[in-house]
mmCIF file of C-alpha atoms and ligand atoms in Angstrom:
data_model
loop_
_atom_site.group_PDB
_atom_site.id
_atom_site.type_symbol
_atom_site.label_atom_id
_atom_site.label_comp_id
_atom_site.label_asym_id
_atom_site.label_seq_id
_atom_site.Cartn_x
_atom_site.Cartn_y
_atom_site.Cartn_z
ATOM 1 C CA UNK Q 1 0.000 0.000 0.000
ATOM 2 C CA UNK Q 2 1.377 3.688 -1.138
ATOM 3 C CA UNK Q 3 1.063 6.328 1.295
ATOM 4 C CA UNK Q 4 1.847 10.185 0.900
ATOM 5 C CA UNK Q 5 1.874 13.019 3.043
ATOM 6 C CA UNK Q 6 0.343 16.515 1.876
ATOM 7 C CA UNK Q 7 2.012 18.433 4.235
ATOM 8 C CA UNK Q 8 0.932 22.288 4.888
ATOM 9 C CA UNK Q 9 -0.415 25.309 6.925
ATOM 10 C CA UNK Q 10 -3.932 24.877 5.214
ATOM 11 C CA UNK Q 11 -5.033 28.437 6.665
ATOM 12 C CA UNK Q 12 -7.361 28.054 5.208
ATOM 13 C CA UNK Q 13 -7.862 25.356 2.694
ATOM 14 C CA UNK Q 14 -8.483 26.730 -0.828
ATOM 15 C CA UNK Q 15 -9.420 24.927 -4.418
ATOM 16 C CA UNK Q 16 -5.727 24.963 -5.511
ATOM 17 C CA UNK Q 17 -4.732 22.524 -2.295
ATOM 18 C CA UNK Q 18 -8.093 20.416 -3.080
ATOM 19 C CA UNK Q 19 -6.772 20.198 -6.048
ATOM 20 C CA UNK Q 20 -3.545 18.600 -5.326
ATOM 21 C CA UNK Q 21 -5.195 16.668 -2.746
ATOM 22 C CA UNK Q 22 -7.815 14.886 -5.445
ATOM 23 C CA UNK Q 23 -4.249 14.543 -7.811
ATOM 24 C CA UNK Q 24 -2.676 12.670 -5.391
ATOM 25 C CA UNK Q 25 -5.419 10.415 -4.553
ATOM 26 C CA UNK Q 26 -5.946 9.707 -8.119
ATOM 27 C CA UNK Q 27 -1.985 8.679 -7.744
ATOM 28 C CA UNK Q 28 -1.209 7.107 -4.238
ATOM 29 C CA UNK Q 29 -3.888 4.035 -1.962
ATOM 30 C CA UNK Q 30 -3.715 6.595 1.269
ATOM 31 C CA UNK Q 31 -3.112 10.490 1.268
ATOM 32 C CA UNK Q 32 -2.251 11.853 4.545
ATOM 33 C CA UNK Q 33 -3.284 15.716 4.884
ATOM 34 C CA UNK Q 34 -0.700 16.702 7.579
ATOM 35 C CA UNK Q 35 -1.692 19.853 8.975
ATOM 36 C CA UNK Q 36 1.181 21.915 10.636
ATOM 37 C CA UNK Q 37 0.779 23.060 13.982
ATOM 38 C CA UNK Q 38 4.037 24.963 13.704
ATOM 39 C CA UNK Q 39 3.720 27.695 16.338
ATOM 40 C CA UNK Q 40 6.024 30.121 15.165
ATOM 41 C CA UNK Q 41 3.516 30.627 12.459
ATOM 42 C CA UNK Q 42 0.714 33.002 13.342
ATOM 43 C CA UNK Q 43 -2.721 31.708 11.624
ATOM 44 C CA UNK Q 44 -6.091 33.346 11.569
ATOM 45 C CA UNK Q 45 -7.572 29.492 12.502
ATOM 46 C CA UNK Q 46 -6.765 27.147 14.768
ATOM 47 C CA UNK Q 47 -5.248 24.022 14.422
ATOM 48 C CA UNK Q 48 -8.604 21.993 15.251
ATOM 49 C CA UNK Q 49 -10.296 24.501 13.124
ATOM 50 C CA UNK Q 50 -8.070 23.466 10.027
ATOM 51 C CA UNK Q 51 -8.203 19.887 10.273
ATOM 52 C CA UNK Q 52 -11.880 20.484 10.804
ATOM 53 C CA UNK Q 53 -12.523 22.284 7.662
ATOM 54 C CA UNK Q 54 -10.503 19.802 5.997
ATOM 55 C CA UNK Q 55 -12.163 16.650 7.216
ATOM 56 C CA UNK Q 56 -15.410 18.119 5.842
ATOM 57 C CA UNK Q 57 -13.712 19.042 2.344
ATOM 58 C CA UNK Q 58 -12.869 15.694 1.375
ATOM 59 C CA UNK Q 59 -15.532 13.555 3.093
ATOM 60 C CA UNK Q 60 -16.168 11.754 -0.004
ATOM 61 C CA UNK Q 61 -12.680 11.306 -1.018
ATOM 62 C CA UNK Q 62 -12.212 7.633 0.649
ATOM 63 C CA UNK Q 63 -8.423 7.333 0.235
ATOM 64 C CA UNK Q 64 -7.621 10.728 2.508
ATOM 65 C CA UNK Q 65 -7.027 11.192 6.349
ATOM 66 C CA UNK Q 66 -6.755 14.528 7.838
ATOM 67 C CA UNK Q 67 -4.528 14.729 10.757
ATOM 68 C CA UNK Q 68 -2.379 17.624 12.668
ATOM 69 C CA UNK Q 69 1.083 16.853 13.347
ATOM 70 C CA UNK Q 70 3.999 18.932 15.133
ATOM 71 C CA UNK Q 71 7.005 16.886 14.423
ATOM 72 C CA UNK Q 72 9.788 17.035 12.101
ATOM 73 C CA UNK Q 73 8.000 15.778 8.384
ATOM 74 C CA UNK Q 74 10.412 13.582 7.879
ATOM 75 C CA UNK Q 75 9.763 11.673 11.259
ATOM 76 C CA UNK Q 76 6.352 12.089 11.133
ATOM 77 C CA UNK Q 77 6.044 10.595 7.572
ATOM 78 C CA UNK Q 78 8.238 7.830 8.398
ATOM 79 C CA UNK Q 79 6.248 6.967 11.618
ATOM 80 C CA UNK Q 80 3.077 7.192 9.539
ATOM 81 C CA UNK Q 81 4.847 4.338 6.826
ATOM 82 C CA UNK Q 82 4.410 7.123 3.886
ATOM 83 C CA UNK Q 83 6.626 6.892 0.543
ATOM 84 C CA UNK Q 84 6.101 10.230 -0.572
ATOM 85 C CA UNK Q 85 5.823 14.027 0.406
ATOM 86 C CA UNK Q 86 3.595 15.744 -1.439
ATOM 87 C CA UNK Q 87 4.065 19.635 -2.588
ATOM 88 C CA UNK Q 88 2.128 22.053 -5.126
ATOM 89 C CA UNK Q 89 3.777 23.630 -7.788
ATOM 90 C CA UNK Q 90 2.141 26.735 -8.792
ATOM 91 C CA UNK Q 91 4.408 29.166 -10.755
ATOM 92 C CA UNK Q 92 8.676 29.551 -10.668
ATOM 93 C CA UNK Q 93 8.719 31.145 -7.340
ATOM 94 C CA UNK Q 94 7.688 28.595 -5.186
ATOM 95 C CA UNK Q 95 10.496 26.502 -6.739
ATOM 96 C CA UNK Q 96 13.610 27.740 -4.919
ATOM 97 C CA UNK Q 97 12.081 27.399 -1.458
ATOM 98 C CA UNK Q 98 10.665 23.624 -2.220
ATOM 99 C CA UNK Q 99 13.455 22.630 -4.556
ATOM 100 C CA UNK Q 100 15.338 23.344 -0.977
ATOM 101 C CA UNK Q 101 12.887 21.458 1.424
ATOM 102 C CA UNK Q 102 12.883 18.245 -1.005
ATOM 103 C CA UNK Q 103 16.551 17.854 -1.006
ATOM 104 C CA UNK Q 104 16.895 18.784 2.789
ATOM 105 C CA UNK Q 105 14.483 15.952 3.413
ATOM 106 C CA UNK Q 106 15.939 13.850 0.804
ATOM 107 C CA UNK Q 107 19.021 14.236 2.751
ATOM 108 C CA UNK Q 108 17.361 13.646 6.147
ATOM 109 C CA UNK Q 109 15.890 10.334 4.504
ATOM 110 C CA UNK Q 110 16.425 8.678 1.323
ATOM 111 C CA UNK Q 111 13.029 6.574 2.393
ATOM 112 C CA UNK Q 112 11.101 8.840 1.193
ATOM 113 C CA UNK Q 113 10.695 10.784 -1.894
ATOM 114 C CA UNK Q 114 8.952 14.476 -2.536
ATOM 115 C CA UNK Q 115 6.537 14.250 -5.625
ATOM 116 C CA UNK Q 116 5.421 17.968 -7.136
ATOM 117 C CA UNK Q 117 1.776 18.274 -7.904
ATOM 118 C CA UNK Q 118 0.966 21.218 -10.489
ATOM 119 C CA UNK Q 119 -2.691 21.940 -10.352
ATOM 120 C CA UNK Q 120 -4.850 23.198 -13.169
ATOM 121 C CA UNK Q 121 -3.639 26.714 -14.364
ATOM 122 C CA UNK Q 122 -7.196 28.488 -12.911
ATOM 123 C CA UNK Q 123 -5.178 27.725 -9.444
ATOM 124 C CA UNK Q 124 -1.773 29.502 -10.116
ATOM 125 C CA UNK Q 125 -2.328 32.535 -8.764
ATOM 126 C CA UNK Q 126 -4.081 31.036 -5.862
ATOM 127 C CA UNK Q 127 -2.358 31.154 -2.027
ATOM 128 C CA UNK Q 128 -4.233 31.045 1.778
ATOM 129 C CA UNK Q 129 -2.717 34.500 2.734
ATOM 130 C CA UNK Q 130 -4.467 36.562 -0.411
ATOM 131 C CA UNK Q 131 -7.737 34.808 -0.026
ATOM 132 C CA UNK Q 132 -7.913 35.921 3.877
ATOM 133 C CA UNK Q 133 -6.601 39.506 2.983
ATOM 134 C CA UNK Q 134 -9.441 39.634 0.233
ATOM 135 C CA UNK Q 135 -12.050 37.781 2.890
ATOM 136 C CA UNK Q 136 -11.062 40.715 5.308
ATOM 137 C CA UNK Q 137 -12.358 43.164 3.463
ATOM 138 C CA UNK Q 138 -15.535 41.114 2.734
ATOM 139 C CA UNK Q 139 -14.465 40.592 -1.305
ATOM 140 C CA UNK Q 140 -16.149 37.660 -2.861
ATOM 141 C CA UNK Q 141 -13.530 34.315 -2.248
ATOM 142 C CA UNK Q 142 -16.484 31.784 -2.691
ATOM 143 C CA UNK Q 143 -14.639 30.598 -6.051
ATOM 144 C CA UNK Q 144 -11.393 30.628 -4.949
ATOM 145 C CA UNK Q 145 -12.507 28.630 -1.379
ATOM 146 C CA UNK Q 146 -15.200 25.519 -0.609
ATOM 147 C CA UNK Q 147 -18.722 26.777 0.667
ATOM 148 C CA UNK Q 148 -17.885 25.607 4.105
ATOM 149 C CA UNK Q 149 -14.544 27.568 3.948
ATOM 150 C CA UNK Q 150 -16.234 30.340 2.656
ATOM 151 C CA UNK Q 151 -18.555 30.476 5.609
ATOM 152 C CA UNK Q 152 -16.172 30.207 7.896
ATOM 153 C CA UNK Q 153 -14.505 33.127 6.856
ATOM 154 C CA UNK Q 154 -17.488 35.707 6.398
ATOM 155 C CA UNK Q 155 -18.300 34.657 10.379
ATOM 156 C CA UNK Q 156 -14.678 35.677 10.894
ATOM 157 C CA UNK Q 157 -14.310 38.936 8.953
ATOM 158 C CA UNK Q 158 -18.200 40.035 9.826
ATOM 159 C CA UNK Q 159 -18.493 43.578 10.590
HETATM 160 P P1 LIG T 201 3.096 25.784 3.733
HETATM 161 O O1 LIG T 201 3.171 26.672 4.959
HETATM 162 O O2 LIG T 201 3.677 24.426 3.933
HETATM 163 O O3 LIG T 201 3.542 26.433 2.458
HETATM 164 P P2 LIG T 201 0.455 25.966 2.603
HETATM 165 O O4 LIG T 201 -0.857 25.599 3.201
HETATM 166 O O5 LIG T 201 0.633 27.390 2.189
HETATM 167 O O6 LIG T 201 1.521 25.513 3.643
HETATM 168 O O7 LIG T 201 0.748 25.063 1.344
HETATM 169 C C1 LIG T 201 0.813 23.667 1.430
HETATM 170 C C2 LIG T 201 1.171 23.106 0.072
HETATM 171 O O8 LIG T 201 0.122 23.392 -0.837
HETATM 172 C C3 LIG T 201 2.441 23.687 -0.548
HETATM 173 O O9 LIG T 201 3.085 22.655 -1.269
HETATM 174 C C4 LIG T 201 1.921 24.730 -1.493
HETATM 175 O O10 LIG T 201 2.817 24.940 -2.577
HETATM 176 C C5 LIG T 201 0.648 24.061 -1.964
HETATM 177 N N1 LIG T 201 -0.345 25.027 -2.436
HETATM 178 C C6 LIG T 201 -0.814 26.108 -1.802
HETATM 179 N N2 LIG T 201 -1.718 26.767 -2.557
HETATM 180 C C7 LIG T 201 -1.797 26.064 -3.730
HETATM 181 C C8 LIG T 201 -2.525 26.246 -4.948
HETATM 182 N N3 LIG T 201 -3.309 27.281 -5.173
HETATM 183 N N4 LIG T 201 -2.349 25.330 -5.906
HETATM 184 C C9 LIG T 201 -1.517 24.296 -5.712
HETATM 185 N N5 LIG T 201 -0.778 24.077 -4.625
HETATM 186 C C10 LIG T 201 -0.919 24.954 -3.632
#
């Protein structure tokens, strides 16, 4: 059985990390969603609001556990029995900083290998941080975010 990690801050989950998440099911027998607790990273949700949201994004998506995690990836992928990392590709600039992570980890462990999801185009220009800044000032994110995410984030931002 083939196992991957998605690792990420998922603050909040948008359509461009659904995306990769429904790639790499289509790919791997279990995807792991590992959400980061990392506290040295301020997020507008929690941690049990994240894996929350999550869990009720891919409900129907059989193959995919949702699960928080504060360890080093590496460890915490091994301990899990996972194969692969999974990242998302979206344009040149998030190369440098992941080209970096993969080869750190690859270094850490040669168990495990980091596969690069690209999702469809419509996602590119898609990250957490722009979608909250846009929710703050109550602009429209509902295609950009699922309904429940969407939600979520007008109760936040409401005036
Ligand atoms: P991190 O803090 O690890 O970057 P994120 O939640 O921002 O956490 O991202 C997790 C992963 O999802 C990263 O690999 C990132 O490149 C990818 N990702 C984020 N947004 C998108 C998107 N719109 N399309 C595809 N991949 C994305």
């Amino acid at each position: 059985m083939k196992t991957a990690i998605y690792p990420g801050t998922f603050d909040p989950i948008t359509n461009g990390h659904l995306d990769i998440i429904k790639r790499a099911a289509s790919l791997f027998d279990k995807v792991i969603v590992g959400v980061t607790t990392n506290p040295s990273k301020s997020t507008l949700f929690t941690i049990e609001q994240r894996v929350k949201m999550i869990q009720d994004v891919v409900e129907g998506l059989k193959q995919v556990e949702v699960e928080s995690f504060d360890d080093l990836l590496v460890n915490y992928a091994l301990q899990r029995n996972a194969s692969a990392i999974i990242r998302g590709l979206r344009a040149i600039s998030d190369f440098e900083f992941e080209f970096q992570m993969a080869l750190f980890n690859r270094k850490l462990s040669n168990k495990l290998v980091t596969v690069f999801l690209m999702p469809h185009e419509k996602y590119t220009y898609l990250n957490s941080k722009i979608v909250k800044e846009v929710a703050s000032f109550q602009g429209d994110v509902s295609c950009f975010v699922p309904p429940n995410v969407d939600q979520r984030l007008k109760e936040k931002f409401k005036k």
